[in-house]
């Protein structure tokens, strides 16, 4: 059960599933297999690669699957012991597990449950960034943490990761994350009133070191306090983030969406910026240089101009 399929990035596809979900005590082990464009299994002589078999994932938990776009798969899940913890694995194009069998633990924070990991892959470095739910031992108070895992399996943001939201009575959930520039964009629901399922949607952009870029982070993507569910988050071809979710503000359920620009603003831009082909990164004087344009694309008017803001003064640059 709980199968997921993604591209392998080179013409085939990768499938993840749980071995058995028939009963409460079934061995819900994680398995994965890569298939070519001819639908023939590529790994382990046609047998699935077993990613987790030391224990079972909890009932109703679906592991996260991402492609590394080079024939390999990235997986994240949580499993329960005295406390629940999140784990990740990278299976390369040959079907070899790059981390220890049964996964690499994302956070070593003591006296905290860690649940529901969301995963973003940064192909330039081979690192992954994991966003996860943090809870106290009784699970009544919740927060959000994030960790960067190097291609070699090092916890780059400390053994516990970075706290995005404290573990308190203002609960969070439905964490989502995508690559954004040299870092990530992290979104999650926040429930201001304990026991009430009406939520805001918050977002924060982190650079490659885990530092929040937007001064007001996190920003409110949607502050309409109503029941929401099942958010989906992507980056589109212009570099904007697009978030879509179930929403009951008007009746028993509609679909709402919101875009989010690289600078943390929402909605239609106030100036024409053209298509965004890359995202800025922080520099020594601020959040980074941004490229824009003025005038028109009319050759007859001859008034097209390029502009840059946020660059380091006194330095040469190339448009």
Tab-separated table of C-alpha atoms in Angstrom:
chain	number	residue	atom	x	y	z
A	1	UNK	CA	0.000	0.000	0.000
A	2	UNK	CA	0.794	3.728	0.069
A	3	UNK	CA	2.656	3.759	-3.238
A	4	UNK	CA	4.252	6.839	-4.811
A	5	UNK	CA	5.760	7.309	-8.272
A	6	UNK	CA	8.243	9.942	-9.518
A	7	UNK	CA	10.392	10.373	-12.611
A	8	UNK	CA	13.947	9.054	-12.439
A	9	UNK	CA	15.035	12.085	-14.490
A	10	UNK	CA	16.485	10.036	-17.344
A	11	UNK	CA	13.463	8.526	-19.082
A	12	UNK	CA	12.201	6.039	-16.515
A	13	UNK	CA	10.401	6.170	-13.198
A	14	UNK	CA	10.779	5.147	-9.551
A	15	UNK	CA	8.091	3.617	-7.338
A	16	UNK	CA	8.005	3.409	-3.535
A	17	UNK	CA	5.526	1.334	-1.546
A	18	UNK	CA	4.934	-0.361	1.799
A	19	UNK	CA	5.396	-4.127	1.822
A	20	UNK	CA	2.178	-5.002	3.676
A	21	UNK	CA	-0.706	-3.006	5.159
A	22	UNK	CA	-3.272	-5.802	5.591
A	23	UNK	CA	-3.480	-5.725	9.405
A	24	UNK	CA	-2.423	-3.572	12.360
A	25	UNK	CA	0.585	-5.839	12.895
A	26	UNK	CA	1.640	-6.118	9.238
A	27	UNK	CA	5.347	-5.516	8.431
A	28	UNK	CA	4.970	-2.086	6.838
A	29	UNK	CA	8.498	-2.050	5.439
A	30	UNK	CA	9.568	0.491	2.815
A	31	UNK	CA	10.512	-0.789	-0.626
A	32	UNK	CA	11.554	1.013	-3.800
A	33	UNK	CA	12.257	0.036	-7.401
A	34	UNK	CA	13.412	1.873	-10.510
A	35	UNK	CA	11.896	1.071	-13.890
A	36	UNK	CA	13.164	1.926	-17.362
A	37	UNK	CA	11.064	3.454	-20.115
A	38	UNK	CA	10.209	-0.137	-21.085
A	39	UNK	CA	8.766	-0.670	-17.553
A	40	UNK	CA	11.404	-3.308	-16.727
A	41	UNK	CA	12.819	-3.275	-13.182
A	42	UNK	CA	16.376	-1.885	-13.048
A	43	UNK	CA	17.556	-2.553	-9.498
A	44	UNK	CA	18.594	-5.604	-7.487
A	45	UNK	CA	18.072	-8.136	-10.311
A	46	UNK	CA	14.425	-7.151	-10.480
A	47	UNK	CA	13.820	-7.375	-6.736
A	48	UNK	CA	12.871	-4.238	-4.808
A	49	UNK	CA	15.457	-2.403	-2.744
A	50	UNK	CA	14.464	-2.687	0.927
A	51	UNK	CA	14.963	0.735	2.518
A	52	UNK	CA	13.444	-0.027	5.936
A	53	UNK	CA	12.929	-3.437	7.535
A	54	UNK	CA	14.217	-2.969	11.100
A	55	UNK	CA	10.706	-1.933	12.131
A	56	UNK	CA	7.446	-0.809	10.541
A	57	UNK	CA	6.311	2.685	9.724
A	58	UNK	CA	3.178	3.652	11.674
A	59	UNK	CA	-0.319	2.903	10.439
A	60	UNK	CA	-1.547	5.444	7.848
A	61	UNK	CA	1.930	6.950	7.336
A	62	UNK	CA	3.047	7.404	3.729
A	63	UNK	CA	6.792	7.907	3.231
A	64	UNK	CA	7.989	10.813	1.083
A	65	UNK	CA	9.629	10.034	-2.272
A	66	UNK	CA	11.627	12.480	-4.425
A	67	UNK	CA	13.797	12.007	-7.501
A	68	UNK	CA	17.410	13.147	-7.631
A	69	UNK	CA	16.825	13.570	-11.403
A	70	UNK	CA	19.862	11.368	-12.120
A	71	UNK	CA	18.327	7.910	-11.765
A	72	UNK	CA	18.196	7.848	-7.965
A	73	UNK	CA	15.589	8.262	-5.239
A	74	UNK	CA	15.376	10.228	-1.996
A	75	UNK	CA	13.081	8.953	0.753
A	76	UNK	CA	11.967	10.326	4.122
A	77	UNK	CA	9.717	8.786	6.787
A	78	UNK	CA	9.089	8.607	10.517
A	79	UNK	CA	9.042	5.525	12.703
A	80	UNK	CA	8.089	4.956	16.310
A	81	UNK	CA	10.013	3.696	19.319
A	82	UNK	CA	9.942	5.342	22.766
A	83	UNK	CA	9.875	8.571	20.780
A	84	UNK	CA	9.129	8.898	17.068
A	85	UNK	CA	11.986	10.025	14.817
A	86	UNK	CA	12.426	11.023	11.167
A	87	UNK	CA	14.832	9.248	8.826
A	88	UNK	CA	16.086	9.720	5.260
A	89	UNK	CA	17.752	7.582	2.625
A	90	UNK	CA	19.351	8.259	-0.767
A	91	UNK	CA	19.316	5.363	-3.232
A	92	UNK	CA	21.614	6.096	-6.170
A	93	UNK	CA	21.100	5.252	-9.845
A	94	UNK	CA	22.509	1.743	-9.350
A	95	UNK	CA	20.114	0.963	-6.487
A	96	UNK	CA	22.744	1.347	-3.738
A	97	UNK	CA	21.791	2.889	-0.397
A	98	UNK	CA	24.153	5.820	0.245
A	99	UNK	CA	23.339	6.078	3.955
A	100	UNK	CA	23.243	3.279	6.536
A	101	UNK	CA	20.559	0.649	5.962
A	102	UNK	CA	17.252	1.608	7.648
A	103	UNK	CA	18.057	5.279	7.200
A	104	UNK	CA	19.853	8.289	8.656
A	105	UNK	CA	18.210	10.019	11.630
A	106	UNK	CA	17.375	13.637	10.792
A	107	UNK	CA	17.409	15.176	14.284
A	108	UNK	CA	18.897	13.946	17.566
A	109	UNK	CA	16.925	16.415	19.715
A	110	UNK	CA	16.133	14.799	23.062
A	111	UNK	CA	12.636	14.464	24.553
A	112	UNK	CA	10.934	15.356	21.298
A	113	UNK	CA	8.830	13.361	18.874
A	114	UNK	CA	9.643	14.077	15.217
A	115	UNK	CA	6.917	13.354	12.635
A	116	UNK	CA	5.907	13.784	8.987
A	117	UNK	CA	9.155	14.772	7.238
A	118	UNK	CA	8.903	16.806	4.025
A	119	UNK	CA	11.897	16.697	1.697
A	120	UNK	CA	13.618	19.047	-0.767
A	121	UNK	CA	16.636	18.069	-2.878
A	122	UNK	CA	19.419	20.515	-3.839
A	123	UNK	CA	21.076	18.942	-6.904
A	124	UNK	CA	23.984	21.405	-7.064
A	125	UNK	CA	25.363	20.057	-3.772
A	126	UNK	CA	23.600	16.697	-3.571
A	127	UNK	CA	22.225	17.762	-0.170
A	128	UNK	CA	18.670	17.376	1.042
A	129	UNK	CA	16.700	19.642	3.395
A	130	UNK	CA	14.080	18.058	5.646
A	131	UNK	CA	11.190	19.933	7.289
A	132	UNK	CA	9.478	18.092	10.140
A	133	UNK	CA	6.913	18.312	12.916
A	134	UNK	CA	8.283	18.509	16.501
A	135	UNK	CA	6.186	17.519	19.525
A	136	UNK	CA	6.617	17.101	23.255
A	137	UNK	CA	6.384	13.642	24.803
A	138	UNK	CA	2.612	13.944	25.236
A	139	UNK	CA	2.137	15.390	21.726
A	140	UNK	CA	-0.010	18.228	23.064
A	141	UNK	CA	2.511	20.955	22.132
A	142	UNK	CA	3.954	21.135	18.634
A	143	UNK	CA	6.479	23.078	16.587
A	144	UNK	CA	8.528	22.903	13.369
A	145	UNK	CA	12.165	22.004	12.750
A	146	UNK	CA	14.384	21.861	9.661
A	147	UNK	CA	17.655	20.070	8.930
A	148	UNK	CA	20.105	19.987	6.038
A	149	UNK	CA	21.714	16.621	5.291
A	150	UNK	CA	24.871	16.580	3.173
A	151	UNK	CA	25.425	14.133	0.329
A	152	UNK	CA	27.797	12.295	2.691
A	153	UNK	CA	25.169	12.043	5.445
A	154	UNK	CA	26.306	14.860	7.782
A	155	UNK	CA	23.753	16.910	9.748
A	156	UNK	CA	24.839	20.349	8.564
A	157	UNK	CA	22.500	22.446	10.739
A	158	UNK	CA	23.501	20.938	14.068
A	159	UNK	CA	22.546	17.647	15.636
A	160	UNK	CA	19.031	18.909	16.420
A	161	UNK	CA	18.420	20.973	13.280
A	162	UNK	CA	17.054	24.532	13.311
A	163	UNK	CA	13.851	25.538	15.080
A	164	UNK	CA	11.384	27.378	12.831
A	165	UNK	CA	8.500	27.315	15.311
A	166	UNK	CA	8.772	26.543	19.043
A	167	UNK	CA	7.104	23.551	20.642
A	168	UNK	CA	4.172	25.230	22.393
A	169	UNK	CA	0.379	25.379	22.509
A	170	UNK	CA	0.278	27.219	19.159
A	171	UNK	CA	0.446	24.090	17.052
A	172	UNK	CA	1.724	23.584	13.502
A	173	UNK	CA	1.308	20.879	10.888
A	174	UNK	CA	1.135	19.984	7.184
A	175	UNK	CA	4.766	20.937	6.584
A	176	UNK	CA	5.812	21.392	2.924
A	177	UNK	CA	9.212	22.343	1.455
A	178	UNK	CA	10.737	23.026	-1.988
A	179	UNK	CA	14.169	24.166	-3.240
A	180	UNK	CA	14.365	27.952	-3.574
A	181	UNK	CA	17.537	29.665	-4.796
A	182	UNK	CA	20.513	28.263	-2.887
A	183	UNK	CA	18.194	27.254	-0.029
A	184	UNK	CA	14.567	26.310	0.479
A	185	UNK	CA	11.062	27.637	0.932
A	186	UNK	CA	9.230	26.106	3.894
A	187	UNK	CA	5.464	26.360	4.436
A	188	UNK	CA	3.195	25.019	7.156
A	189	UNK	CA	-0.244	25.419	8.736
A	190	UNK	CA	-0.418	27.152	12.113
A	191	UNK	CA	-3.328	26.690	14.535
A	192	UNK	CA	-3.475	29.767	16.829
A	193	UNK	CA	-6.065	28.245	19.196
A	194	UNK	CA	-5.290	24.883	20.801
A	195	UNK	CA	-7.864	22.267	19.842
A	196	UNK	CA	-9.316	24.420	17.040
A	197	UNK	CA	-8.496	23.190	13.504
A	198	UNK	CA	-8.827	26.634	11.892
A	199	UNK	CA	-5.402	27.602	10.592
A	200	UNK	CA	-3.176	30.214	8.995
A	201	UNK	CA	-0.599	29.312	6.337
A	202	UNK	CA	2.907	30.566	7.066
A	203	UNK	CA	6.049	30.523	4.922
A	204	UNK	CA	9.721	31.285	5.399
A	205	UNK	CA	12.623	31.297	2.959
A	206	UNK	CA	15.978	29.989	4.189
A	207	UNK	CA	19.346	30.450	2.533
A	208	UNK	CA	21.908	27.674	2.207
A	209	UNK	CA	23.019	28.184	5.816
A	210	UNK	CA	19.509	27.958	7.246
A	211	UNK	CA	19.196	31.715	7.839
A	212	UNK	CA	15.799	33.315	7.246
A	213	UNK	CA	16.024	35.749	4.319
A	214	UNK	CA	12.765	37.648	4.777
A	215	UNK	CA	13.001	40.064	7.701
A	216	UNK	CA	9.380	39.423	8.656
A	217	UNK	CA	9.718	35.632	8.401
A	218	UNK	CA	7.563	33.744	8.623
A	219	UNK	CA	5.084	35.606	6.420
A	220	UNK	CA	1.362	34.856	6.232
A	221	UNK	CA	0.485	33.260	2.891
A	222	UNK	CA	-3.147	33.022	4.032
A	223	UNK	CA	-4.388	34.540	7.300
A	224	UNK	CA	-8.056	33.652	6.813
A	225	UNK	CA	-8.699	31.531	9.919
A	226	UNK	CA	-10.808	28.667	8.590
A	227	UNK	CA	-10.466	24.895	8.313
A	228	UNK	CA	-7.846	23.969	5.702
A	229	UNK	CA	-6.423	20.660	4.503
A	230	UNK	CA	-4.007	18.893	2.127
A	231	UNK	CA	-1.679	21.683	0.919
A	232	UNK	CA	0.450	21.207	-2.190
A	233	UNK	CA	3.523	23.344	-2.923
A	234	UNK	CA	5.577	23.757	-6.111
A	235	UNK	CA	7.946	26.215	-7.797
A	236	UNK	CA	6.834	27.216	-11.294
A	237	UNK	CA	8.898	28.107	-14.352
A	238	UNK	CA	9.046	31.817	-13.383
A	239	UNK	CA	10.540	31.065	-9.963
A	240	UNK	CA	7.307	31.773	-8.069
A	241	UNK	CA	6.049	29.389	-5.402
A	242	UNK	CA	2.470	28.176	-5.838
A	243	UNK	CA	0.512	26.839	-2.864
A	244	UNK	CA	-2.885	25.128	-3.254
A	245	UNK	CA	-5.138	23.790	-0.482
A	246	UNK	CA	-8.659	22.727	0.556
A	247	UNK	CA	-10.505	25.615	2.210
A	248	UNK	CA	-13.919	25.885	3.945
A	249	UNK	CA	-14.241	29.662	4.254
A	250	UNK	CA	-17.377	29.760	2.088
A	251	UNK	CA	-18.945	26.301	2.315
A	252	UNK	CA	-18.009	22.676	2.959
A	253	UNK	CA	-14.930	22.868	0.776
A	254	UNK	CA	-13.325	24.738	-2.125
A	255	UNK	CA	-9.821	24.880	-3.620
A	256	UNK	CA	-7.791	28.023	-3.022
A	257	UNK	CA	-4.347	28.972	-4.299
A	258	UNK	CA	-1.734	31.657	-3.654
A	259	UNK	CA	1.513	32.603	-5.348
A	260	UNK	CA	4.573	33.715	-3.408
A	261	UNK	CA	7.439	35.680	-4.973
A	262	UNK	CA	11.123	35.221	-4.175
A	263	UNK	CA	11.103	38.439	-2.102
A	264	UNK	CA	8.222	37.292	0.112
A	265	UNK	CA	5.487	39.339	-1.565
A	266	UNK	CA	2.170	37.914	-2.708
A	267	UNK	CA	-0.072	38.361	-5.715
A	268	UNK	CA	0.436	40.105	-9.040
A	269	UNK	CA	3.708	42.114	-9.141
A	270	UNK	CA	3.328	45.902	-9.105
A	271	UNK	CA	5.897	46.216	-11.932
A	272	UNK	CA	6.609	44.086	-14.959
A	273	UNK	CA	9.563	41.844	-14.225
A	274	UNK	CA	9.442	39.364	-17.104
A	275	UNK	CA	10.171	35.686	-16.564
A	276	UNK	CA	12.423	34.797	-13.631
A	277	UNK	CA	15.168	32.386	-14.686
A	278	UNK	CA	17.179	32.261	-11.470
A	279	UNK	CA	16.832	33.296	-7.826
A	280	UNK	CA	19.092	35.700	-5.984
A	281	UNK	CA	21.346	34.785	-3.062
A	282	UNK	CA	22.432	36.942	-0.102
A	283	UNK	CA	25.568	39.032	-0.578
A	284	UNK	CA	27.696	41.211	1.694
A	285	UNK	CA	25.249	44.137	1.618
A	286	UNK	CA	21.892	42.441	1.898
A	287	UNK	CA	19.528	39.764	0.617
A	288	UNK	CA	21.054	39.767	-2.882
A	289	UNK	CA	21.036	41.449	-6.274
A	290	UNK	CA	17.846	41.516	-8.352
A	291	UNK	CA	17.556	42.144	-12.090
A	292	UNK	CA	14.710	44.150	-13.632
A	293	UNK	CA	13.817	46.072	-16.754
A	294	UNK	CA	12.156	49.314	-17.849
A	295	UNK	CA	10.547	50.587	-21.033
A	296	UNK	CA	9.126	48.221	-23.615
A	297	UNK	CA	10.185	45.498	-26.014
A	298	UNK	CA	9.391	47.702	-29.017
A	299	UNK	CA	12.367	48.206	-31.337
A	300	UNK	CA	10.729	51.349	-32.758
A	301	UNK	CA	10.437	53.008	-29.316
A	302	UNK	CA	14.036	52.065	-28.469
A	303	UNK	CA	13.427	52.555	-24.734
A	304	UNK	CA	14.292	49.167	-23.257
A	305	UNK	CA	16.647	49.285	-20.272
A	306	UNK	CA	18.116	46.891	-17.722
A	307	UNK	CA	18.293	47.639	-14.009
A	308	UNK	CA	19.916	45.967	-11.040
A	309	UNK	CA	19.254	46.574	-7.347
A	310	UNK	CA	20.839	45.191	-4.206
A	311	UNK	CA	24.275	44.669	-5.793
A	312	UNK	CA	27.584	45.320	-4.009
A	313	UNK	CA	28.586	48.964	-4.708
A	314	UNK	CA	31.718	49.672	-6.707
A	315	UNK	CA	31.912	46.224	-8.272
A	316	UNK	CA	31.677	45.293	-11.934
A	317	UNK	CA	28.789	43.204	-13.178
A	318	UNK	CA	27.614	41.619	-16.394
A	319	UNK	CA	24.000	41.660	-17.620
